[in-house]
Amino acid sequence: MSIGVFDSGIGGLSVHRALVDRFPQADLLYLADQANAPYGGRPGEEIVDLTRAGCIRLFDAGASLVVLACNTASAIALRRLQQTWLPGYRRETGRALNVLGIIVPTIEAATGQPWAQEIDHRDEQIRKVDVLGVFSTPATAASRVFEIEIDKRKQDLAVFSEPCPDLARMIEQGAGRDELAARIGEHAIALKRRIGRFPDRAVLGCTHYEIVADLFRDALPAGTPLIHQPDATADALERYLAHHPDYVAGETGQRRFLTTGTPGPQNGLVVSFWGSPLVFEAA
Ligand code: DGL
């Protein structure tokens, strides 16, 4: 079997790379839904439908476990698909199949606590609050998933989200680094204005942003820690596989990259992030 990695576009490559580092023998099947990217400005129901279609494509192509390397799909679609679609689909196909997301591992990394550990004592006095800034797509920001789930787990961590409406599209279309740096700088300043200071830590809460993580580092005060979603996702997958022997990561190290969009080489930002040209096949 193989592990499917799904994103609207090239952003999930940042997660894919962390999975390759962690599981060098794993057979990985990447699907970019570039025909429908970006997802971040779409209505929720469309994001659910597109994410379901992406998972089916990956399951049909041999994946048993799909990692949604997309915050927008994880925030908007994952719970719904796990509750309303996946159980029936498993019965229909008679296969052990599952879909995992990227938000839970990120929140575990941000809070330093396992997901299952919610707080039940809310009357303790909190002395100091750290501020976490989350840069994300408008859909992820509107879901308030980071605010809600972190508040249930860690009350001394305040979350401020900064929606970045056009940024994933710009990265997907290979915008120049100067143009991207200017846009990212504007978002960092907007977040600073909203908080009243820069955040103590930040999450690049859209996998596309990791492709230009250095530009976010430049836009934030030197040394601001960035919670690394790709590594957090690899950690979570490692724990999941250890507890679910039904799923194996594969053993031939096969890598395939599929797109619903135009097959062929990906843009220059991918080349510099990946370290070499990367060619996608038609899905
Ligand atoms: N890379 C995605 C995310 O993590 C989706 C970006 C988009 O398609 O808008 O949210």
PDB file of C-alpha atoms and ligand atoms in Angstrom:
ATOM      1  CA  MET A   1       0.000   0.000   0.000  1.00  0.00           C
ATOM      2  CA  SER A   2       1.004   3.597  -0.256  1.00  0.00           C
ATOM      3  CA  ILE A   3       0.358   6.769   1.669  1.00  0.00           C
ATOM      4  CA  GLY A   4      -1.553   9.466  -0.172  1.00  0.00           C
ATOM      5  CA  VAL A   5      -0.652  13.103   0.367  1.00  0.00           C
ATOM      6  CA  PHE A   6      -3.300  15.596  -0.715  1.00  0.00           C
ATOM      7  CA  ASP A   7      -3.292  19.338  -1.245  1.00  0.00           C
ATOM      8  CA  SER A   8      -5.002  21.821  -3.529  1.00  0.00           C
ATOM      9  CA  GLY A   9      -1.620  22.409  -5.131  1.00  0.00           C
ATOM     10  CA  ILE A  10       2.097  22.545  -4.474  1.00  0.00           C
ATOM     11  CA  GLY A  11       1.893  23.474  -0.770  1.00  0.00           C
ATOM     12  CA  GLY A  12       1.609  19.874   0.406  1.00  0.00           C
ATOM     13  CA  LEU A  13       5.068  19.217  -1.041  1.00  0.00           C
ATOM     14  CA  SER A  14       6.424  20.721   2.190  1.00  0.00           C
ATOM     15  CA  VAL A  15       4.696  17.928   4.109  1.00  0.00           C
ATOM     16  CA  HIS A  16       5.653  15.328   1.522  1.00  0.00           C
ATOM     17  CA  ARG A  17       9.301  16.208   1.998  1.00  0.00           C
ATOM     18  CA  ALA A  18       9.095  15.774   5.771  1.00  0.00           C
ATOM     19  CA  LEU A  19       7.428  12.382   5.240  1.00  0.00           C
ATOM     20  CA  VAL A  20      10.223  11.293   2.881  1.00  0.00           C
ATOM     21  CA  ASP A  21      12.822  12.302   5.484  1.00  0.00           C
ATOM     22  CA  ARG A  22      10.973  10.406   8.208  1.00  0.00           C
ATOM     23  CA  PHE A  23       9.945   7.333   6.201  1.00  0.00           C
ATOM     24  CA  PRO A  24      12.528   6.911   3.430  1.00  0.00           C
ATOM     25  CA  GLN A  25      11.071   3.530   2.423  1.00  0.00           C
ATOM     26  CA  ALA A  26       7.450   4.733   2.257  1.00  0.00           C
ATOM     27  CA  ASP A  27       5.568   4.593  -1.041  1.00  0.00           C
ATOM     28  CA  LEU A  28       4.059   8.059  -1.404  1.00  0.00           C
ATOM     29  CA  LEU A  29       1.428   9.173  -3.860  1.00  0.00           C
ATOM     30  CA  TYR A  30       0.973  12.956  -4.058  1.00  0.00           C
ATOM     31  CA  LEU A  31      -2.157  14.522  -5.506  1.00  0.00           C
ATOM     32  CA  ALA A  32      -2.405  18.238  -6.231  1.00  0.00           C
ATOM     33  CA  ASP A  33      -5.924  19.387  -7.105  1.00  0.00           C
ATOM     34  CA  GLN A  34      -4.542  22.217  -9.199  1.00  0.00           C
ATOM     35  CA  ALA A  35      -7.617  22.291 -11.451  1.00  0.00           C
ATOM     36  CA  ASN A  36      -9.505  23.647  -8.440  1.00  0.00           C
ATOM     37  CA  ALA A  37      -6.794  25.526  -6.523  1.00  0.00           C
ATOM     38  CA  PRO A  38      -6.842  27.654  -4.493  1.00  0.00           C
ATOM     39  CA  TYR A  39      -9.329  26.286  -1.975  1.00  0.00           C
ATOM     40  CA  GLY A  40      -8.975  29.055   0.612  1.00  0.00           C
ATOM     41  CA  GLY A  41     -11.595  31.427  -0.812  1.00  0.00           C
ATOM     42  CA  ARG A  42     -14.156  28.729  -1.694  1.00  0.00           C
ATOM     43  CA  PRO A  43     -17.405  28.043   0.164  1.00  0.00           C
ATOM     44  CA  GLY A  44     -17.191  25.267   2.752  1.00  0.00           C
ATOM     45  CA  GLU A  45     -19.392  22.776   0.893  1.00  0.00           C
ATOM     46  CA  GLU A  46     -17.160  22.987  -2.165  1.00  0.00           C
ATOM     47  CA  ILE A  47     -14.077  22.353  -0.039  1.00  0.00           C
ATOM     48  CA  VAL A  48     -15.776  19.260   1.423  1.00  0.00           C
ATOM     49  CA  ASP A  49     -16.723  17.933  -2.043  1.00  0.00           C
ATOM     50  CA  LEU A  50     -13.292  18.585  -3.539  1.00  0.00           C
ATOM     51  CA  THR A  51     -11.505  17.001  -0.587  1.00  0.00           C
ATOM     52  CA  ARG A  52     -13.711  13.891  -0.799  1.00  0.00           C
ATOM     53  CA  ALA A  53     -13.020  13.623  -4.539  1.00  0.00           C
ATOM     54  CA  GLY A  54      -9.263  13.924  -3.895  1.00  0.00           C
ATOM     55  CA  CYS A  55      -9.338  11.190  -1.256  1.00  0.00           C
ATOM     56  CA  ILE A  56     -11.278   8.863  -3.591  1.00  0.00           C
ATOM     57  CA  ARG A  57      -8.724   9.431  -6.352  1.00  0.00           C
ATOM     58  CA  LEU A  58      -5.893   8.543  -3.986  1.00  0.00           C
ATOM     59  CA  PHE A  59      -7.707   5.485  -2.592  1.00  0.00           C
ATOM     60  CA  ASP A  60      -8.453   4.333  -6.167  1.00  0.00           C
ATOM     61  CA  ALA A  61      -4.763   4.727  -7.015  1.00  0.00           C
ATOM     62  CA  GLY A  62      -3.783   2.402  -4.156  1.00  0.00           C
ATOM     63  CA  ALA A  63      -3.394   4.602  -1.077  1.00  0.00           C
ATOM     64  CA  SER A  64      -4.917   3.285   2.147  1.00  0.00           C
ATOM     65  CA  LEU A  65      -4.109   6.247   4.296  1.00  0.00           C
ATOM     66  CA  VAL A  66      -4.475   9.817   3.060  1.00  0.00           C
ATOM     67  CA  VAL A  67      -2.740  12.720   4.778  1.00  0.00           C
ATOM     68  CA  LEU A  68      -4.508  16.003   4.048  1.00  0.00           C
ATOM     69  CA  ALA A  69      -1.432  18.206   3.654  1.00  0.00           C
ATOM     70  CA  CYS A  70      -3.767  21.170   3.473  1.00  0.00           C
ATOM     71  CA  ASN A  71      -4.988  23.220   6.433  1.00  0.00           C
ATOM     72  CA  THR A  72      -8.061  24.414   4.574  1.00  0.00           C
ATOM     73  CA  ALA A  73      -9.232  20.869   3.770  1.00  0.00           C
ATOM     74  CA  SER A  74      -8.336  19.687   7.287  1.00  0.00           C
ATOM     75  CA  ALA A  75     -10.161  22.588   8.970  1.00  0.00           C
ATOM     76  CA  ILE A  76     -13.291  22.544   6.832  1.00  0.00           C
ATOM     77  CA  ALA A  77     -13.706  18.998   5.505  1.00  0.00           C
ATOM     78  CA  LEU A  78     -11.909  16.403   7.611  1.00  0.00           C
ATOM     79  CA  ARG A  79     -14.308  15.970  10.518  1.00  0.00           C
ATOM     80  CA  ARG A  80     -17.295  15.922   8.185  1.00  0.00           C
ATOM     81  CA  LEU A  81     -15.742  13.288   5.921  1.00  0.00           C
ATOM     82  CA  GLN A  82     -14.732  11.132   8.873  1.00  0.00           C
ATOM     83  CA  GLN A  83     -18.242  11.266  10.294  1.00  0.00           C
ATOM     84  CA  THR A  84     -20.495  11.161   7.271  1.00  0.00           C
ATOM     85  CA  TRP A  85     -18.623   9.542   4.415  1.00  0.00           C
ATOM     86  CA  LEU A  86     -15.645   7.422   5.406  1.00  0.00           C
ATOM     87  CA  PRO A  87     -17.451   4.727   7.458  1.00  0.00           C
ATOM     88  CA  GLY A  88     -19.822   3.942   4.540  1.00  0.00           C
ATOM     89  CA  TYR A  89     -17.024   4.111   1.984  1.00  0.00           C
ATOM     90  CA  ARG A  90     -14.969   1.631   4.017  1.00  0.00           C
ATOM     91  CA  ARG A  91     -17.937  -0.771   4.117  1.00  0.00           C
ATOM     92  CA  GLU A  92     -18.546  -0.345   0.366  1.00  0.00           C
ATOM     93  CA  THR A  93     -14.926  -1.035  -0.568  1.00  0.00           C
ATOM     94  CA  GLY A  94     -14.184  -3.576   2.193  1.00  0.00           C
ATOM     95  CA  ARG A  95     -10.828  -1.874   2.707  1.00  0.00           C
ATOM     96  CA  ALA A  96      -9.101  -0.426   5.777  1.00  0.00           C
ATOM     97  CA  LEU A  97      -8.913   3.245   4.786  1.00  0.00           C
ATOM     98  CA  ASN A  98      -8.397   6.425   6.742  1.00  0.00           C
ATOM     99  CA  VAL A  99      -7.828  10.146   6.312  1.00  0.00           C
ATOM    100  CA  LEU A 100      -5.624  12.172   8.662  1.00  0.00           C
ATOM    101  CA  GLY A 101      -5.249  15.939   8.833  1.00  0.00           C
ATOM    102  CA  ILE A 102      -2.641  18.528   9.610  1.00  0.00           C
ATOM    103  CA  ILE A 103      -4.396  20.708  12.194  1.00  0.00           C
ATOM    104  CA  VAL A 104      -4.345  18.217  15.084  1.00  0.00           C
ATOM    105  CA  PRO A 105      -0.553  17.666  14.862  1.00  0.00           C
ATOM    106  CA  THR A 106      -0.006  21.421  14.617  1.00  0.00           C
ATOM    107  CA  ILE A 107      -2.074  22.104  17.711  1.00  0.00           C
ATOM    108  CA  GLU A 108      -0.250  19.327  19.570  1.00  0.00           C
ATOM    109  CA  ALA A 109       3.059  20.959  18.608  1.00  0.00           C
ATOM    110  CA  ALA A 110       1.804  24.450  19.558  1.00  0.00           C
ATOM    111  CA  THR A 111       0.466  23.392  22.968  1.00  0.00           C
ATOM    112  CA  GLY A 112       3.060  20.710  23.737  1.00  0.00           C
ATOM    113  CA  GLN A 113       0.166  18.442  24.735  1.00  0.00           C
ATOM    114  CA  PRO A 114      -1.486  15.417  23.191  1.00  0.00           C
ATOM    115  CA  TRP A 115      -4.801  16.186  21.446  1.00  0.00           C
ATOM    116  CA  ALA A 116      -6.823  14.129  23.936  1.00  0.00           C
ATOM    117  CA  GLN A 117      -5.694  16.289  26.837  1.00  0.00           C
ATOM    118  CA  GLU A 118      -8.289  19.042  27.250  1.00  0.00           C
ATOM    119  CA  ILE A 119      -8.211  21.229  30.355  1.00  0.00           C
ATOM    120  CA  ASP A 120     -11.018  21.046  32.876  1.00  0.00           C
ATOM    121  CA  HIS A 121      -9.899  23.666  35.400  1.00  0.00           C
ATOM    122  CA  ARG A 122     -10.592  27.155  34.121  1.00  0.00           C
ATOM    123  CA  ASP A 123     -10.457  29.105  37.335  1.00  0.00           C
ATOM    124  CA  GLU A 124      -6.688  29.087  37.851  1.00  0.00           C
ATOM    125  CA  GLN A 125      -5.084  32.485  37.557  1.00  0.00           C
ATOM    126  CA  ILE A 126      -2.913  32.748  34.477  1.00  0.00           C
ATOM    127  CA  ARG A 127       0.179  34.873  34.972  1.00  0.00           C
ATOM    128  CA  LYS A 128       1.521  35.250  31.481  1.00  0.00           C
ATOM    129  CA  VAL A 129      -0.010  34.694  28.097  1.00  0.00           C
ATOM    130  CA  ASP A 130       2.088  33.903  25.045  1.00  0.00           C
ATOM    131  CA  VAL A 131       0.716  35.025  21.719  1.00  0.00           C
ATOM    132  CA  LEU A 132       0.629  32.679  18.755  1.00  0.00           C
ATOM    133  CA  GLY A 133       0.137  34.203  15.312  1.00  0.00           C
ATOM    134  CA  VAL A 134      -1.420  32.004  12.645  1.00  0.00           C
ATOM    135  CA  PHE A 135      -1.092  32.953   8.966  1.00  0.00           C
ATOM    136  CA  SER A 136      -3.675  31.056   6.938  1.00  0.00           C
ATOM    137  CA  THR A 137      -6.186  31.088   4.110  1.00  0.00           C
ATOM    138  CA  PRO A 138      -9.452  32.997   4.674  1.00  0.00           C
ATOM    139  CA  ALA A 139     -11.398  29.705   4.997  1.00  0.00           C
ATOM    140  CA  THR A 140      -9.093  28.383   7.729  1.00  0.00           C
ATOM    141  CA  ALA A 141      -9.114  31.722   9.563  1.00  0.00           C
ATOM    142  CA  ALA A 142     -12.928  31.932   9.361  1.00  0.00           C
ATOM    143  CA  SER A 143     -13.242  28.420  10.836  1.00  0.00           C
ATOM    144  CA  ARG A 144     -11.408  29.704  13.973  1.00  0.00           C
ATOM    145  CA  VAL A 145     -10.152  26.153  14.433  1.00  0.00           C
ATOM    146  CA  PHE A 146      -6.813  27.181  15.939  1.00  0.00           C
ATOM    147  CA  GLU A 147      -8.439  29.635  18.371  1.00  0.00           C
ATOM    148  CA  ILE A 148     -11.132  27.177  19.479  1.00  0.00           C
ATOM    149  CA  GLU A 149      -9.027  24.055  19.813  1.00  0.00           C
ATOM    150  CA  ILE A 150      -6.048  25.754  21.479  1.00  0.00           C
ATOM    151  CA  ASP A 151      -8.342  27.474  23.980  1.00  0.00           C
ATOM    152  CA  LYS A 152      -9.660  24.035  25.032  1.00  0.00           C
ATOM    153  CA  ARG A 153      -6.125  22.843  25.714  1.00  0.00           C
ATOM    154  CA  LYS A 154      -3.896  25.714  26.748  1.00  0.00           C
ATOM    155  CA  GLN A 155      -5.261  28.868  28.284  1.00  0.00           C
ATOM    156  CA  ASP A 156      -1.965  30.682  28.516  1.00  0.00           C
ATOM    157  CA  LEU A 157      -1.629  30.735  24.742  1.00  0.00           C
ATOM    158  CA  ALA A 158      -3.669  33.397  22.911  1.00  0.00           C
ATOM    159  CA  VAL A 159      -4.212  32.937  19.188  1.00  0.00           C
ATOM    160  CA  PHE A 160      -4.497  35.684  16.583  1.00  0.00           C
ATOM    161  CA  SER A 161      -5.115  34.646  12.978  1.00  0.00           C
ATOM    162  CA  GLU A 162      -4.128  36.627   9.924  1.00  0.00           C
ATOM    163  CA  PRO A 163      -6.049  35.616   6.781  1.00  0.00           C
ATOM    164  CA  CYS A 164      -3.898  35.996   3.656  1.00  0.00           C
ATOM    165  CA  PRO A 165      -6.492  35.969   0.832  1.00  0.00           C
ATOM    166  CA  ASP A 166      -4.288  35.847  -2.231  1.00  0.00           C
ATOM    167  CA  LEU A 167      -1.053  34.342  -1.029  1.00  0.00           C
ATOM    168  CA  ALA A 168      -1.599  30.650  -1.854  1.00  0.00           C
ATOM    169  CA  ARG A 169      -2.667  31.599  -5.383  1.00  0.00           C
ATOM    170  CA  MET A 170       0.440  33.760  -5.837  1.00  0.00           C
ATOM    171  CA  ILE A 171       2.705  30.908  -4.681  1.00  0.00           C
ATOM    172  CA  GLU A 172       0.799  28.403  -6.806  1.00  0.00           C
ATOM    173  CA  GLN A 173       1.313  30.623  -9.852  1.00  0.00           C
ATOM    174  CA  GLY A 174       5.019  31.159  -9.176  1.00  0.00           C
ATOM    175  CA  ALA A 175       4.962  34.863  -8.235  1.00  0.00           C
ATOM    176  CA  GLY A 176       8.346  36.564  -7.855  1.00  0.00           C
ATOM    177  CA  ARG A 177      10.019  36.563  -4.460  1.00  0.00           C
ATOM    178  CA  ASP A 178      10.030  40.380  -4.223  1.00  0.00           C
ATOM    179  CA  GLU A 179       6.285  40.516  -4.794  1.00  0.00           C
ATOM    180  CA  LEU A 180       5.766  37.715  -2.255  1.00  0.00           C
ATOM    181  CA  ALA A 181       8.067  39.374   0.291  1.00  0.00           C
ATOM    182  CA  ALA A 182       6.077  42.620   0.013  1.00  0.00           C
ATOM    183  CA  ARG A 183       2.754  40.813   0.482  1.00  0.00           C
ATOM    184  CA  ILE A 184       4.016  38.745   3.412  1.00  0.00           C
ATOM    185  CA  GLY A 185       5.471  41.891   5.011  1.00  0.00           C
ATOM    186  CA  GLU A 186       2.027  43.539   4.797  1.00  0.00           C
ATOM    187  CA  HIS A 187       0.416  40.554   6.507  1.00  0.00           C
ATOM    188  CA  ALA A 188       3.026  40.516   9.281  1.00  0.00           C
ATOM    189  CA  ILE A 189       2.390  44.225   9.929  1.00  0.00           C
ATOM    190  CA  ALA A 190      -1.390  43.732   9.847  1.00  0.00           C
ATOM    191  CA  LEU A 191      -1.048  40.950  12.432  1.00  0.00           C
ATOM    192  CA  LYS A 192       1.234  43.106  14.569  1.00  0.00           C
ATOM    193  CA  ARG A 193      -1.311  45.936  14.426  1.00  0.00           C
ATOM    194  CA  ARG A 194      -4.109  43.632  15.519  1.00  0.00           C
ATOM    195  CA  ILE A 195      -2.144  42.124  18.423  1.00  0.00           C
ATOM    196  CA  GLY A 196      -0.419  45.361  19.468  1.00  0.00           C
ATOM    197  CA  ARG A 197       2.989  43.702  19.059  1.00  0.00           C
ATOM    198  CA  PHE A 198       4.505  40.888  17.062  1.00  0.00           C
ATOM    199  CA  PRO A 199       3.498  37.345  18.129  1.00  0.00           C
ATOM    200  CA  ASP A 200       5.835  35.300  20.340  1.00  0.00           C
ATOM    201  CA  ARG A 201       5.543  32.333  17.974  1.00  0.00           C
ATOM    202  CA  ALA A 202       3.898  31.727  14.636  1.00  0.00           C
ATOM    203  CA  VAL A 203       2.313  28.979  12.585  1.00  0.00           C
ATOM    204  CA  LEU A 204       2.430  29.050   8.798  1.00  0.00           C
ATOM    205  CA  GLY A 205      -1.088  27.624   8.740  1.00  0.00           C
ATOM    206  CA  CYS A 206      -1.231  27.041   4.991  1.00  0.00           C
ATOM    207  CA  THR A 207       1.184  24.509   3.566  1.00  0.00           C
ATOM    208  CA  HIS A 208       1.911  26.758   0.589  1.00  0.00           C
ATOM    209  CA  TYR A 209       3.529  29.289   2.936  1.00  0.00           C
ATOM    210  CA  GLU A 210       6.196  26.805   4.008  1.00  0.00           C
ATOM    211  CA  ILE A 211       7.571  26.951   0.457  1.00  0.00           C
ATOM    212  CA  VAL A 212       8.577  30.574   1.224  1.00  0.00           C
ATOM    213  CA  ALA A 213       9.133  30.187   4.975  1.00  0.00           C
ATOM    214  CA  ASP A 214      12.324  32.274   4.717  1.00  0.00           C
ATOM    215  CA  LEU A 215      10.234  35.289   3.628  1.00  0.00           C
ATOM    216  CA  PHE A 216       8.008  34.900   6.716  1.00  0.00           C
ATOM    217  CA  ARG A 217      11.151  34.658   8.886  1.00  0.00           C
ATOM    218  CA  ASP A 218      12.388  37.924   7.344  1.00  0.00           C
ATOM    219  CA  ALA A 219       9.034  39.622   7.965  1.00  0.00           C
ATOM    220  CA  LEU A 220       8.915  38.673  11.666  1.00  0.00           C
ATOM    221  CA  PRO A 221      11.369  39.755  14.394  1.00  0.00           C
ATOM    222  CA  ALA A 222      14.616  37.754  14.171  1.00  0.00           C
ATOM    223  CA  GLY A 223      14.384  34.432  15.973  1.00  0.00           C
ATOM    224  CA  THR A 224      10.572  34.247  16.196  1.00  0.00           C
ATOM    225  CA  PRO A 225       9.973  30.484  16.465  1.00  0.00           C
ATOM    226  CA  LEU A 226       7.853  29.018  13.654  1.00  0.00           C
ATOM    227  CA  ILE A 227       5.966  25.850  14.541  1.00  0.00           C
ATOM    228  CA  HIS A 228       6.905  23.454  11.777  1.00  0.00           C
ATOM    229  CA  GLN A 229       3.759  21.778  10.458  1.00  0.00           C
ATOM    230  CA  PRO A 230       5.545  19.291   8.185  1.00  0.00           C
ATOM    231  CA  ASP A 231       7.600  17.839  11.067  1.00  0.00           C
ATOM    232  CA  ALA A 232       4.565  17.873  13.389  1.00  0.00           C
ATOM    233  CA  THR A 233       2.636  15.930  10.734  1.00  0.00           C
ATOM    234  CA  ALA A 234       5.459  13.401  10.316  1.00  0.00           C
ATOM    235  CA  ASP A 235       5.567  12.942  14.136  1.00  0.00           C
ATOM    236  CA  ALA A 236       1.809  12.344  14.206  1.00  0.00           C
ATOM    237  CA  LEU A 237       1.956   9.870  11.324  1.00  0.00           C
ATOM    238  CA  GLU A 238       4.762   7.971  13.014  1.00  0.00           C
ATOM    239  CA  ARG A 239       2.662   7.626  16.177  1.00  0.00           C
ATOM    240  CA  TYR A 240      -0.408   6.660  14.142  1.00  0.00           C
ATOM    241  CA  LEU A 241       1.426   3.910  12.240  1.00  0.00           C
ATOM    242  CA  ALA A 242       2.894   2.557  15.489  1.00  0.00           C
ATOM    243  CA  HIS A 243      -0.639   2.145  16.897  1.00  0.00           C
ATOM    244  CA  HIS A 244      -2.349   0.950  13.704  1.00  0.00           C
ATOM    245  CA  PRO A 245      -0.485  -2.052  12.291  1.00  0.00           C
ATOM    246  CA  ASP A 246      -3.208  -2.411   9.592  1.00  0.00           C
ATOM    247  CA  TYR A 247      -1.533   0.486   7.858  1.00  0.00           C
ATOM    248  CA  VAL A 248       2.019   0.227   6.591  1.00  0.00           C
ATOM    249  CA  ALA A 249       3.944   3.006   4.935  1.00  0.00           C
ATOM    250  CA  GLY A 250       5.139   0.802   2.043  1.00  0.00           C
ATOM    251  CA  GLU A 251       8.652  -0.383   1.465  1.00  0.00           C
ATOM    252  CA  THR A 252       9.897   0.428  -2.031  1.00  0.00           C
ATOM    253  CA  GLY A 253      10.291   4.185  -1.628  1.00  0.00           C
ATOM    254  CA  GLN A 254       8.152   4.762  -4.735  1.00  0.00           C
ATOM    255  CA  ARG A 255       7.163   8.414  -5.329  1.00  0.00           C
ATOM    256  CA  ARG A 256       4.495   9.597  -7.759  1.00  0.00           C
ATOM    257  CA  PHE A 257       3.180  13.123  -8.191  1.00  0.00           C
ATOM    258  CA  LEU A 258      -0.248  13.564  -9.757  1.00  0.00           C
ATOM    259  CA  THR A 259      -2.191  16.682 -10.660  1.00  0.00           C
ATOM    260  CA  THR A 260      -5.767  17.339 -11.731  1.00  0.00           C
ATOM    261  CA  GLY A 261      -4.385  20.424 -13.501  1.00  0.00           C
ATOM    262  CA  THR A 262      -1.850  20.719 -16.283  1.00  0.00           C
ATOM    263  CA  PRO A 263       0.772  17.979 -16.026  1.00  0.00           C
ATOM    264  CA  GLY A 264       4.423  18.887 -16.397  1.00  0.00           C
ATOM    265  CA  PRO A 265       7.162  20.762 -14.566  1.00  0.00           C
ATOM    266  CA  GLN A 266       6.189  22.892 -11.585  1.00  0.00           C
ATOM    267  CA  ASN A 267       7.116  26.533 -11.066  1.00  0.00           C
ATOM    268  CA  GLY A 268      10.446  28.071 -10.030  1.00  0.00           C
ATOM    269  CA  LEU A 269       9.458  28.369  -6.371  1.00  0.00           C
ATOM    270  CA  VAL A 270       9.031  24.577  -6.328  1.00  0.00           C
ATOM    271  CA  VAL A 271      12.393  24.105  -8.025  1.00  0.00           C
ATOM    272  CA  SER A 272      14.201  26.185  -5.398  1.00  0.00           C
ATOM    273  CA  PHE A 273      12.255  24.639  -2.511  1.00  0.00           C
ATOM    274  CA  TRP A 274      12.632  21.079  -3.807  1.00  0.00           C
ATOM    275  CA  GLY A 275      16.215  21.504  -4.986  1.00  0.00           C
ATOM    276  CA  SER A 276      15.516  20.149  -8.489  1.00  0.00           C
ATOM    277  CA  PRO A 277      12.742  20.294 -11.122  1.00  0.00           C
ATOM    278  CA  LEU A 278       9.626  18.331 -10.243  1.00  0.00           C
ATOM    279  CA  VAL A 279       7.287  16.982 -12.934  1.00  0.00           C
ATOM    280  CA  PHE A 280       3.659  16.096 -12.157  1.00  0.00           C
ATOM    281  CA  GLU A 281       1.684  13.413 -14.087  1.00  0.00           C
ATOM    282  CA  ALA A 282      -1.969  13.752 -15.065  1.00  0.00           C
ATOM    283  CA  ALA A 283      -4.193  12.339 -12.317  1.00  0.00           C
TER     284      ALA A 283
HETATM  285  N1  DGL B   1      -2.157  24.608   1.026  1.00  0.00           N
HETATM  286  C1  DGL B   1      -3.470  24.777   1.484  1.00  0.00           C
HETATM  287  C2  DGL B   1      -3.601  25.018   2.961  1.00  0.00           C
HETATM  288  O1  DGL B   1      -2.785  24.498   3.695  1.00  0.00           O
HETATM  289  C3  DGL B   1      -4.508  25.353   0.586  1.00  0.00           C
HETATM  290  C4  DGL B   1      -4.294  26.683   0.004  1.00  0.00           C
HETATM  291  C5  DGL B   1      -5.424  27.028  -0.930  1.00  0.00           C
HETATM  292  O2  DGL B   1      -5.706  26.198  -1.807  1.00  0.00           O
HETATM  293  O3  DGL B   1      -6.023  28.094  -0.763  1.00  0.00           O
HETATM  294  O4  DGL B   1      -4.512  25.651   3.412  1.00  0.00           O
END
